[in-house]
Coordinates of C-alpha atoms in Angstrom, one line a residue:
Chain A
M293 CA 21.3 2.5 -14.3
Q294 CA 17.7 0.9 -12.8
I295 CA 17.0 3.9 -10.6
L296 CA 16.3 5.4 -14.4
Y297 CA 13.2 3.5 -15.5
E298 CA 11.9 1.3 -12.1
N299 CA 9.9 3.9 -12.4
I300 CA 8.2 4.0 -15.3
L301 CA 8.5 0.4 -14.9
L302 CA 5.3 0.4 -12.2
L303 CA 3.6 2.2 -14.6
F304 CA 3.1 -1.3 -16.2
Q305 CA 2.5 -3.4 -13.0
D306 CA -0.7 -2.8 -10.8
G307 CA -2.4 0.2 -11.2
G308 CA -0.2 2.1 -13.3
W309 CA -2.9 3.0 -16.0
Q310 CA -5.1 4.6 -13.6
R311 CA -2.0 6.6 -12.1
I312 CA -2.4 8.1 -15.6
V313 CA -6.1 8.2 -15.5
M314 CA -5.3 10.6 -12.6
W315 CA -2.9 12.7 -14.4
L316 CA -5.6 13.6 -17.6
I317 CA -7.7 14.5 -14.1
G318 CA -5.0 16.8 -13.1
A319 CA -4.4 18.0 -17.2
L320 CA -8.1 19.0 -16.8
L321 CA -8.6 20.9 -13.6
I322 CA -5.5 22.8 -15.0
Y323 CA -7.5 24.0 -18.6
L324 CA -11.0 24.2 -16.3
A325 CA -8.6 26.7 -13.8
I326 CA -6.7 28.4 -16.8
K327 CA -8.8 28.6 -19.4
K328 CA -12.0 28.6 -18.6
D329 CA -11.5 30.4 -15.2
M330 CA -13.2 28.9 -12.8
E331 CA -11.1 29.1 -9.5
P332 CA -8.3 29.5 -10.7
T333 CA -6.9 29.6 -6.6
L334 CA -8.1 26.3 -6.4
L335 CA -8.8 24.1 -8.5
L336 CA -4.9 24.6 -9.9
P337 CA -3.3 24.0 -7.0
M338 CA -5.2 20.7 -7.2
G339 CA -5.0 19.7 -10.4
F340 CA -1.0 20.2 -10.0
G341 CA -1.3 18.3 -7.2
A342 CA -3.7 15.4 -8.7
I343 CA -0.2 14.9 -10.2
I344 CA 2.5 15.5 -8.4
V345 CA 0.8 13.2 -5.6
N346 CA -0.1 10.1 -8.8
I347 CA 3.3 9.4 -9.4
P348 CA 4.5 6.7 -8.8
A349 CA 6.9 5.5 -5.4
I350 CA 5.4 8.8 -4.1
Y351 CA 5.2 7.5 -0.5
D352 CA 5.8 9.6 2.7
G353 CA 6.8 13.8 0.9
A354 CA 6.7 17.1 1.7
L355 CA 2.7 17.5 0.8
S356 CA 1.7 14.6 3.0
T357 CA 3.9 16.8 5.6
L358 CA 1.6 20.0 5.0
F359 CA -1.5 17.2 5.0
R360 CA -0.9 16.5 8.3
A361 CA 0.1 20.2 9.4
G362 CA -2.9 22.4 7.9
I363 CA -6.2 18.8 7.6
S364 CA -5.9 16.3 8.9
N365 CA -6.3 19.1 11.8
E366 CA -8.9 21.7 9.6
L367 CA -6.0 24.3 10.8
F368 CA -5.8 25.4 6.8
P369 CA -9.6 26.2 6.2
L370 CA -10.2 27.8 9.6
I371 CA -7.2 30.5 8.4
L372 CA -8.5 31.0 5.3
F373 CA -11.3 31.1 7.6
I374 CA -9.8 34.3 8.5
G375 CA -8.7 36.0 5.2
I376 CA -12.8 35.3 3.7
G377 CA -14.3 37.6 7.0
A378 CA -11.8 40.5 6.4
M379 CA -13.2 40.3 2.8
I380 CA -16.8 40.7 4.1
D381 CA -19.4 43.1 4.7
F382 CA -22.0 42.6 5.6
G383 CA -23.5 46.5 5.9
P384 CA -26.4 45.4 2.8
I385 CA -27.8 42.4 5.6
L386 CA -26.6 44.8 8.9
S387 CA -29.4 47.4 7.3
N388 CA -31.6 45.0 6.0
P389 CA -31.8 41.9 8.4
K390 CA -34.5 40.8 7.3
L391 CA -33.1 38.6 3.9
M392 CA -31.2 36.7 5.9
I393 CA -33.8 34.5 6.6
F394 CA -32.8 33.1 2.5
G395 CA -29.4 32.3 3.6
A396 CA -31.6 29.6 5.6
A397 CA -33.8 28.9 2.8
A398 CA -30.7 28.4 1.2
Q399 CA -29.3 25.3 2.9
F400 CA -31.6 22.8 1.6
G401 CA -30.0 21.5 -0.2
I402 CA -27.8 20.1 1.9
F403 CA -29.9 18.5 4.0
L404 CA -31.9 16.8 0.6
T405 CA -28.5 15.9 -0.7
F406 CA -27.8 14.4 2.6
S407 CA -31.0 11.9 2.9
L408 CA -29.9 11.0 -0.9
A409 CA -27.0 10.1 0.4
S410 CA -27.7 7.6 3.1
M411 CA -29.1 5.1 0.7
F412 CA -25.5 4.5 -0.4
F413 CA -23.4 5.3 1.4
T414 CA -22.6 5.6 5.3
L415 CA -24.4 8.6 7.5
P416 CA -20.5 10.5 8.7
E417 CA -20.5 10.0 4.6
A418 CA -23.6 10.9 4.0
A419 CA -23.4 14.4 5.2
S420 CA -20.1 15.0 4.5
I421 CA -21.5 14.5 0.5
G422 CA -24.1 16.5 1.4
I423 CA -22.1 20.0 2.9
I424 CA -21.3 20.5 -0.6
G425 CA -24.3 21.9 -0.7
A426 CA -23.1 24.6 2.0
A427 CA -20.8 25.9 -1.5
D428 CA -17.7 27.1 0.6
G429 CA -14.5 24.4 0.9
P430 CA -13.4 25.4 4.0
T431 CA -16.9 24.5 5.5
A432 CA -16.8 22.0 3.3
I433 CA -13.1 20.5 4.2
V434 CA -13.8 21.4 7.7
V435 CA -16.2 18.4 7.5
A436 CA -15.5 16.3 6.5
Q437 CA -12.6 15.9 7.9
K438 CA -14.1 15.3 11.2
L439 CA -16.4 12.8 10.3
L440 CA -14.8 10.9 7.6
G441 CA -10.5 11.6 9.4
D442 CA -8.2 11.0 7.4
A443 CA -8.5 7.1 5.6
S444 CA -12.1 8.4 3.7
T445 CA -12.0 7.0 0.4
I446 CA -14.3 10.4 -0.6
T447 CA -12.4 13.4 0.9
G448 CA -11.4 14.1 -2.7
A449 CA -14.1 13.4 -4.9
I450 CA -15.8 15.9 -2.3
M451 CA -13.2 18.5 -2.5
V452 CA -14.0 18.1 -6.3
A453 CA -16.9 18.9 -6.4
A454 CA -17.2 21.3 -3.9
Y455 CA -15.3 23.6 -5.8
S456 CA -15.3 22.9 -8.8
Y457 CA -19.7 23.2 -8.7
M458 CA -19.2 26.9 -7.3
A459 CA -17.4 27.6 -10.1
L460 CA -20.2 26.5 -12.1
V461 CA -22.8 29.0 -10.0
P462 CA -23.1 31.1 -13.0
V463 CA -24.4 27.9 -15.0
I464 CA -26.5 26.2 -13.2
Q465 CA -28.5 28.3 -11.3
P466 CA -29.5 30.8 -13.4
P467 CA -32.3 27.4 -15.7
I468 CA -33.5 26.3 -12.7
I469 CA -34.1 29.9 -11.3
K470 CA -35.4 30.2 -14.4
L471 CA -38.2 26.4 -14.5
L472 CA -39.3 27.7 -11.1
T473 CA -40.0 31.6 -12.3
T474 CA -42.7 33.4 -14.7
K475 CA -42.0 36.2 -15.9
K476 CA -44.5 38.8 -13.7
E477 CA -42.8 37.5 -10.8
R478 CA -38.6 38.3 -12.4
L479 CA -40.0 41.5 -13.3
I480 CA -40.6 42.4 -9.7
R481 CA -38.7 45.5 -8.5
M482 CA -37.2 45.6 -5.2
P483 CA -36.2 49.9 -4.6
Y484 CA -33.0 49.8 -2.4
K485 CA -33.0 52.6 0.4
A486 CA -29.3 52.1 1.5
K487 CA -29.9 52.5 5.5
S488 CA -27.1 53.9 7.6
V489 CA -25.3 51.1 9.9
S490 CA -22.9 52.5 13.0
K491 CA -19.6 51.5 13.6
T492 CA -20.8 50.1 16.3
T493 CA -22.9 48.1 15.3
R494 CA -20.7 46.9 12.9
I495 CA -18.7 45.7 15.7
L496 CA -21.0 44.3 18.2
F497 CA -22.4 41.8 14.9
P498 CA -19.4 39.9 14.7
I499 CA -19.5 39.1 18.8
I500 CA -22.8 38.7 19.2
I501 CA -23.4 36.2 15.8
T502 CA -19.9 34.3 17.9
I503 CA -21.7 34.2 20.7
V504 CA -25.8 33.2 19.9
A505 CA -23.7 30.4 17.1
G506 CA -21.9 29.3 19.5
L507 CA -24.8 28.4 22.3
V508 CA -27.2 26.9 19.9
A509 CA -24.1 24.8 17.6
P510 CA -20.9 24.4 19.9
E511 CA -19.8 22.5 16.6
S512 CA -20.0 25.5 14.6
I513 CA -17.6 27.5 16.9
D514 CA -14.5 26.6 15.4
L515 CA -15.8 27.6 11.6
L516 CA -18.0 30.8 12.8
G517 CA -16.0 32.0 15.5
F518 CA -12.9 32.3 12.7
L519 CA -15.7 34.1 10.0
M520 CA -16.7 36.7 12.8
F521 CA -12.8 36.9 13.8
G522 CA -12.0 38.2 10.1
N523 CA -14.1 40.3 9.9
L524 CA -14.1 42.3 13.8
I525 CA -10.2 42.8 12.4
R526 CA -12.0 44.6 9.8
E527 CA -14.4 46.5 11.3
C528 CA -13.2 46.9 14.0
G529 CA -10.9 50.9 12.0
V530 CA -8.3 50.4 14.1
L531 CA -6.1 47.4 12.4
N532 CA -5.5 48.1 9.4
S533 CA -2.1 46.8 7.8
L534 CA -3.9 43.6 10.2
S535 CA -7.2 43.4 8.1
E536 CA -5.3 44.4 5.0
T537 CA -2.8 41.2 5.3
A538 CA -5.8 38.8 6.5
Q539 CA -6.9 40.2 3.0
K540 CA -4.8 39.6 0.9
V541 CA -1.4 37.8 1.8
L542 CA -2.9 35.2 4.8
A543 CA -6.4 34.5 2.4
N544 CA -3.5 34.0 -0.7
L545 CA -0.4 31.4 1.5
I546 CA -3.5 29.6 3.2
T547 CA -5.0 29.0 -0.6
I548 CA -2.0 28.0 -2.1
F549 CA -1.3 25.1 0.8
L550 CA -4.7 23.9 0.7
G551 CA -5.0 23.8 -2.5
I552 CA -1.4 21.9 -3.2
T553 CA -2.7 19.7 -0.4
V554 CA -6.4 18.6 -0.2
A555 CA -5.0 17.3 -3.6
T556 CA -3.2 14.2 -1.5
Q557 CA -6.6 12.3 -1.0
M558 CA -6.5 12.1 -4.7
T559 CA -4.5 9.2 -5.3
A560 CA -6.4 7.0 -7.6
D561 CA -7.7 4.3 -5.6
K562 CA -9.8 6.8 -3.5
F563 CA -10.6 9.3 -6.4
L564 CA -11.1 6.6 -9.2
Q565 CA -13.8 5.0 -7.6
P566 CA -17.6 4.6 -8.8
A567 CA -18.0 6.5 -5.7
T568 CA -16.8 9.6 -7.3
L569 CA -19.1 9.8 -10.3
L570 CA -22.2 9.7 -7.1
I571 CA -20.6 12.0 -5.4
L572 CA -20.4 14.2 -8.5
G573 CA -23.6 13.7 -8.6
L574 CA -24.9 14.6 -5.7
G575 CA -23.0 17.6 -5.1
L576 CA -25.5 18.7 -8.5
V577 CA -28.6 17.6 -6.5
A578 CA -27.1 19.9 -3.3
F579 CA -26.5 23.3 -5.9
I580 CA -30.2 22.9 -7.7
F581 CA -32.4 21.9 -4.7
D582 CA -29.5 25.5 -2.4
T583 CA -31.6 27.3 -5.3
V584 CA -35.0 25.5 -5.4
G585 CA -35.0 26.6 -1.8
G586 CA -34.3 29.5 -2.4
V587 CA -36.7 29.9 -5.0
L588 CA -39.8 29.2 -2.9
F589 CA -39.1 29.9 0.4
A590 CA -38.8 34.0 -1.4
K591 CA -42.1 32.3 -3.7
F592 CA -43.9 31.4 -0.8
L593 CA -43.9 34.2 2.0
N594 CA -44.6 37.0 -1.6
L595 CA -48.2 35.0 -0.5
F596 CA -47.7 37.3 2.9
S597 CA -46.1 40.0 2.2
K598 CA -47.6 43.0 1.3
T599 CA -44.2 44.7 -0.8
K600 CA -43.4 41.5 -2.6
I601 CA -39.6 40.4 -2.9
N602 CA -38.7 39.1 -6.4
P603 CA -37.9 35.9 -5.7
M604 CA -35.3 35.2 -7.8
I605 CA -33.0 37.3 -4.1
G606 CA -33.2 34.1 -2.9
A607 CA -31.0 32.3 -5.4
A608 CA -28.7 34.1 -3.8
G609 CA -27.9 32.8 -0.6
I610 CA -26.6 30.7 -1.9
S611 CA -23.2 30.3 -0.2
A612 CA -20.8 31.0 -3.7
F613 CA -20.0 34.1 -2.1
P614 CA -20.0 36.8 -5.0
M615 CA -20.8 35.0 -7.7
A616 CA -24.8 33.9 -6.2
G617 CA -25.2 37.3 -5.6
R618 CA -23.8 38.4 -9.2
V619 CA -26.1 35.6 -11.4
V620 CA -28.9 37.3 -9.5
H621 CA -28.2 40.3 -10.5
K622 CA -27.6 39.8 -14.0
M623 CA -30.4 37.8 -14.2
G624 CA -33.0 40.8 -13.0
L625 CA -31.7 43.0 -15.6
K626 CA -31.5 41.5 -18.4
E627 CA -35.2 41.0 -17.3
D628 CA -35.7 44.9 -16.7
P629 CA -32.9 47.0 -17.4
Q630 CA -34.2 49.0 -14.4
N631 CA -33.8 46.9 -11.6
F632 CA -31.0 46.6 -9.6
L633 CA -31.6 44.0 -7.2
L634 CA -27.6 44.1 -6.4
M635 CA -28.1 45.2 -2.8
H636 CA -30.5 42.6 -1.9
S637 CA -28.6 39.8 -3.8
I638 CA -25.9 40.3 -2.0
G639 CA -26.9 41.0 1.4
V640 CA -28.9 37.4 1.2
N641 CA -25.8 36.1 0.1
V642 CA -23.5 37.2 2.2
S643 CA -26.0 35.9 4.7
G644 CA -25.8 32.8 2.8
Q645 CA -21.8 32.3 4.3
I646 CA -23.0 32.7 7.5
A647 CA -26.1 30.0 6.8
S648 CA -23.7 27.6 5.0
V649 CA -21.0 27.8 9.0
I650 CA -24.2 27.4 10.9
A651 CA -24.9 24.1 8.9
G652 CA -21.7 22.5 9.0
G653 CA -22.1 22.9 12.9
L654 CA -25.4 21.6 13.0
I655 CA -24.3 18.6 10.9
L656 CA -21.2 18.4 12.6
S657 CA -23.3 18.9 15.7
F658 CA -26.2 15.7 14.9
M659 CA -23.0 13.3 13.5
S660 CA -21.1 13.6 17.2
G661 CA -21.2 10.5 17.6
F662 CA -19.1 10.0 14.5
V663 CA -16.7 11.9 14.6
A664 CA -13.6 10.3 13.6
Chain B
M178 CA -47.9 25.2 -11.4
K179 CA -46.9 24.1 -13.9
N180 CA -43.3 25.1 -13.6
I181 CA -43.5 22.9 -9.8
F182 CA -45.2 19.8 -11.9
K183 CA -41.5 19.6 -13.8
I184 CA -39.6 20.0 -10.9
I185 CA -41.4 17.1 -9.1
L186 CA -41.1 14.6 -11.9
L187 CA -37.6 16.2 -12.6
T188 CA -36.8 15.2 -9.1
V189 CA -37.8 11.7 -9.2
A190 CA -36.4 11.5 -12.4
F191 CA -33.2 12.2 -10.8
V192 CA -33.5 10.2 -7.9
M193 CA -34.9 6.7 -10.1
L194 CA -31.6 7.6 -12.1
L195 CA -29.6 6.8 -8.7
S196 CA -30.9 4.2 -8.3
A197 CA -30.9 2.6 -11.0
F198 CA -26.2 3.5 -11.1
S199 CA -26.0 1.7 -7.6
T200 CA -28.2 -1.1 -9.2
L201 CA -25.6 -1.5 -11.6
A202 CA -22.9 -0.5 -9.9
V203 CA -23.7 -3.7 -7.1
A204 CA -24.2 -5.4 -10.5
A205 CA -21.5 -4.8 -11.4
T206 CA -19.1 -6.5 -9.0
D207 CA -21.5 -9.1 -7.6
A208 CA -19.8 -8.7 -3.9
D209 CA -21.7 -10.3 -1.2
P210 CA -20.2 -9.5 1.8
E211 CA -22.1 -12.5 3.7
A212 CA -22.4 -15.0 1.4
A213 CA -19.4 -15.3 1.4
T214 CA -18.5 -14.9 5.4
E215 CA -20.9 -17.8 5.9
A216 CA -19.3 -19.6 2.8
T217 CA -15.5 -19.0 4.1
T218 CA -16.8 -20.1 6.9
E219 CA -17.8 -23.6 6.2
E220 CA -14.6 -23.8 3.7
S221 CA -12.3 -23.0 7.1
K222 CA -14.5 -25.5 8.3
K223 CA -14.4 -28.1 5.7
D224 CA -10.4 -28.7 5.4
G225 CA -9.3 -26.7 8.3
V226 CA -6.8 -23.7 6.1
D227 CA -7.2 -20.5 7.7
R228 CA -9.0 -18.3 4.6
F229 CA -10.3 -15.7 6.9
Y230 CA -8.0 -13.1 9.0
T231 CA -7.4 -9.6 9.7
D232 CA -5.1 -7.5 8.6
E233 CA -3.0 -5.3 10.2
E234 CA -5.8 -2.5 9.1
G235 CA -7.4 -3.9 11.2
N236 CA -9.7 -5.1 8.6
H237 CA -11.1 -8.8 7.7
I238 CA -9.7 -10.9 4.1
L239 CA -11.6 -13.5 3.2
V240 CA -9.4 -15.7 0.6
L241 CA -10.8 -17.6 -2.2
E242 CA -9.7 -21.3 -3.5
D243 CA -8.4 -19.2 -5.7
G244 CA -6.3 -16.9 -5.1
K245 CA -8.5 -13.6 -5.0
E246 CA -8.9 -11.7 -1.6
Y247 CA -12.8 -10.0 0.0
V248 CA -12.8 -7.0 2.0
V249 CA -15.0 -8.3 4.4
N250 CA -16.4 -5.2 6.5
A251 CA -18.9 -4.9 9.5
E252 CA -20.2 -2.1 6.4
E253 CA -22.4 -2.7 3.6
R254 CA -19.7 -1.6 1.1
A255 CA -17.4 -4.1 -0.2
T256 CA -14.5 -4.9 -2.1
E257 CA -13.2 -7.0 -5.1
E258 CA -9.2 -7.6 -6.7
I259 CA -9.7 -7.4 -10.1
E260 CA -5.8 -6.6 -11.4
G261 CA -4.7 -6.0 -8.3
S262 CA -7.0 -2.6 -8.3
K263 CA -9.7 -2.1 -5.9
I264 CA -13.1 -1.0 -6.6
V265 CA -15.5 0.1 -3.9
A266 CA -19.4 -1.2 -4.9
I267 CA -21.7 1.7 -3.6
K268 CA -24.6 -1.1 -2.8
F269 CA -28.3 0.9 -2.1
D270 CA -29.5 0.5 1.0
A271 CA -32.2 3.1 2.7
S272 CA -32.0 1.8 6.8
N273 CA -31.1 5.1 7.3
L274 CA -33.2 6.9 5.2
G275 CA -35.7 7.9 8.5
T276 CA -33.1 8.9 10.2
S277 CA -31.1 11.3 8.4
L278 CA -35.1 12.8 6.7
T279 CA -35.3 13.8 10.9
Y280 CA -32.2 14.8 10.4
M281 CA -32.8 17.0 7.7
W282 CA -36.3 18.6 9.1
Q283 CA -33.9 19.6 13.0
G284 CA -31.4 20.9 11.0
M285 CA -33.6 22.9 8.6
L286 CA -36.0 24.2 11.3
C287 CA -33.0 24.8 13.9
I288 CA -30.9 27.1 10.6
F289 CA -34.2 28.3 10.9
I290 CA -34.2 29.2 14.1
V291 CA -30.8 30.9 14.3
I292 CA -30.8 33.3 11.4
A293 CA -34.8 33.9 13.5
V294 CA -32.6 34.3 16.6
I295 CA -29.7 36.4 14.8
I296 CA -31.9 39.2 13.1
L297 CA -33.4 39.6 15.9
S298 CA -30.2 40.6 17.4
V299 CA -29.5 43.5 14.7
V300 CA -33.0 44.6 15.4
V301 CA -31.7 44.9 18.9
M302 CA -28.9 46.3 18.0
N303 CA -30.4 48.4 15.5
F304 CA -32.6 49.7 17.4
L305 CA -30.7 50.7 20.2
S306 CA -27.6 52.4 18.0
D307 CA -30.3 55.0 16.3
K308 CA -31.3 55.3 20.2
A309 CA -27.9 56.4 21.8
E310 CA -27.9 58.4 17.9
E311 CA -30.5 60.0 18.9
R312 CA -30.2 61.6 22.0
K313 CA -26.9 62.4 20.9
K314 CA -28.0 64.7 18.5
L315 CA -30.1 66.1 20.6
H316 CA -27.7 66.4 23.6
E317 CA -25.3 68.0 20.9
S318 CA -28.1 70.4 19.7
E319 CA -29.8 71.5 23.1
E320 CA -25.4 72.2 24.1
N321 CA -25.8 74.3 20.8
N322 CA -28.9 76.2 22.3

């Protein structure tokens, strides 16, 4: 009979109340996923996983096995990138490659947050917190795992911050954009001239990008290589079934495992720390200054450019695809119902995906002496 | 100009808030690993009792007279046992700021350079592809004629 209540008694012993707090946090994530539709593909498994790992007397179960199989060695996020690459259409930036520069500018928040976080954490931890600004879950997981390893106490907080703020982009970005731009700037029209992109270019693009980025930032070759491999499967035209599998079945399968497995880092002793609140705050700073970097860069270019750029599209350089692009497009329509910024903003958004992965690789290169 | 001024003010206010938060976090835990280490060494020497040991994970553990255990690491952080739970204090330390700011400007510069190279590659690809298309059309029109 003792076995029926001995685990329940553990709730009233050391750290028991903290487990209950983590259950509530898990329930909150599930609520946000279902009721508020905030990144449900990840917040729901993470919330449920947080509840499981905080049940007393759970030691080395299936979640730990999955963690070692897919997160410790960064396998799950890399495989997910194949699916993401297969979903992305690089056509908008191939027809107007200059837009890619805004994707670069919008990674400013990563490095600024890295600098701020370095005043409170060690350099590898600060780098892992800064990469929240990449607005890309797999990149954040890979960088955090490589720099911090399995014993880290802050990985759970980093994951929650990354995915929560990605879902909050429609809430975070508009007020920042409005603060940084004038009405006149928001009304700038950017006519879109559709330009066809040849199949050859679409096939060569992922190959060339992988070589270029691999030579400059070899640490990014895992992330970028898998992303571009997925894109090559899509664009080659002879692997339609593989492309469809990567986009749907593979991506969904890995997302399920990723979400629930990342939650193994959300044990009470690791998550309920003052550092968690600071990380959540710094994550917000990262997203804000990504937006600031993109918008201010566009305004800077307008000083020299004859054809004015609507500075709002700079904000789409954040890697939260396709939300950031849609947010900018909606803001443009709100100001002027005839101003269609979608193709420009989606192009910038896509380039932000590439730039964020390169930023992750650069962070790993800088921190190469600290790799766990 | 007004907007930029607002942004600067907000940024400064936020950084000050973060600093204040970390100072409060350190004060709340009231952990001073260096003083604890000194006290330990003297205590150990005084009565010959080994109150400083290393556990299996390589953490240095300090045991004080009241039985409380401190984990003292070489890093800036210190932990304190409170009713069986560990709270990790956040210590404000600007010694890494110079290094991280260097990485910041280097990182941004590198990203811009890489993206510029990628843009150049795409422009060249588009140019060559357009040329190939033109030649193909010219060749086809010549064949038709």
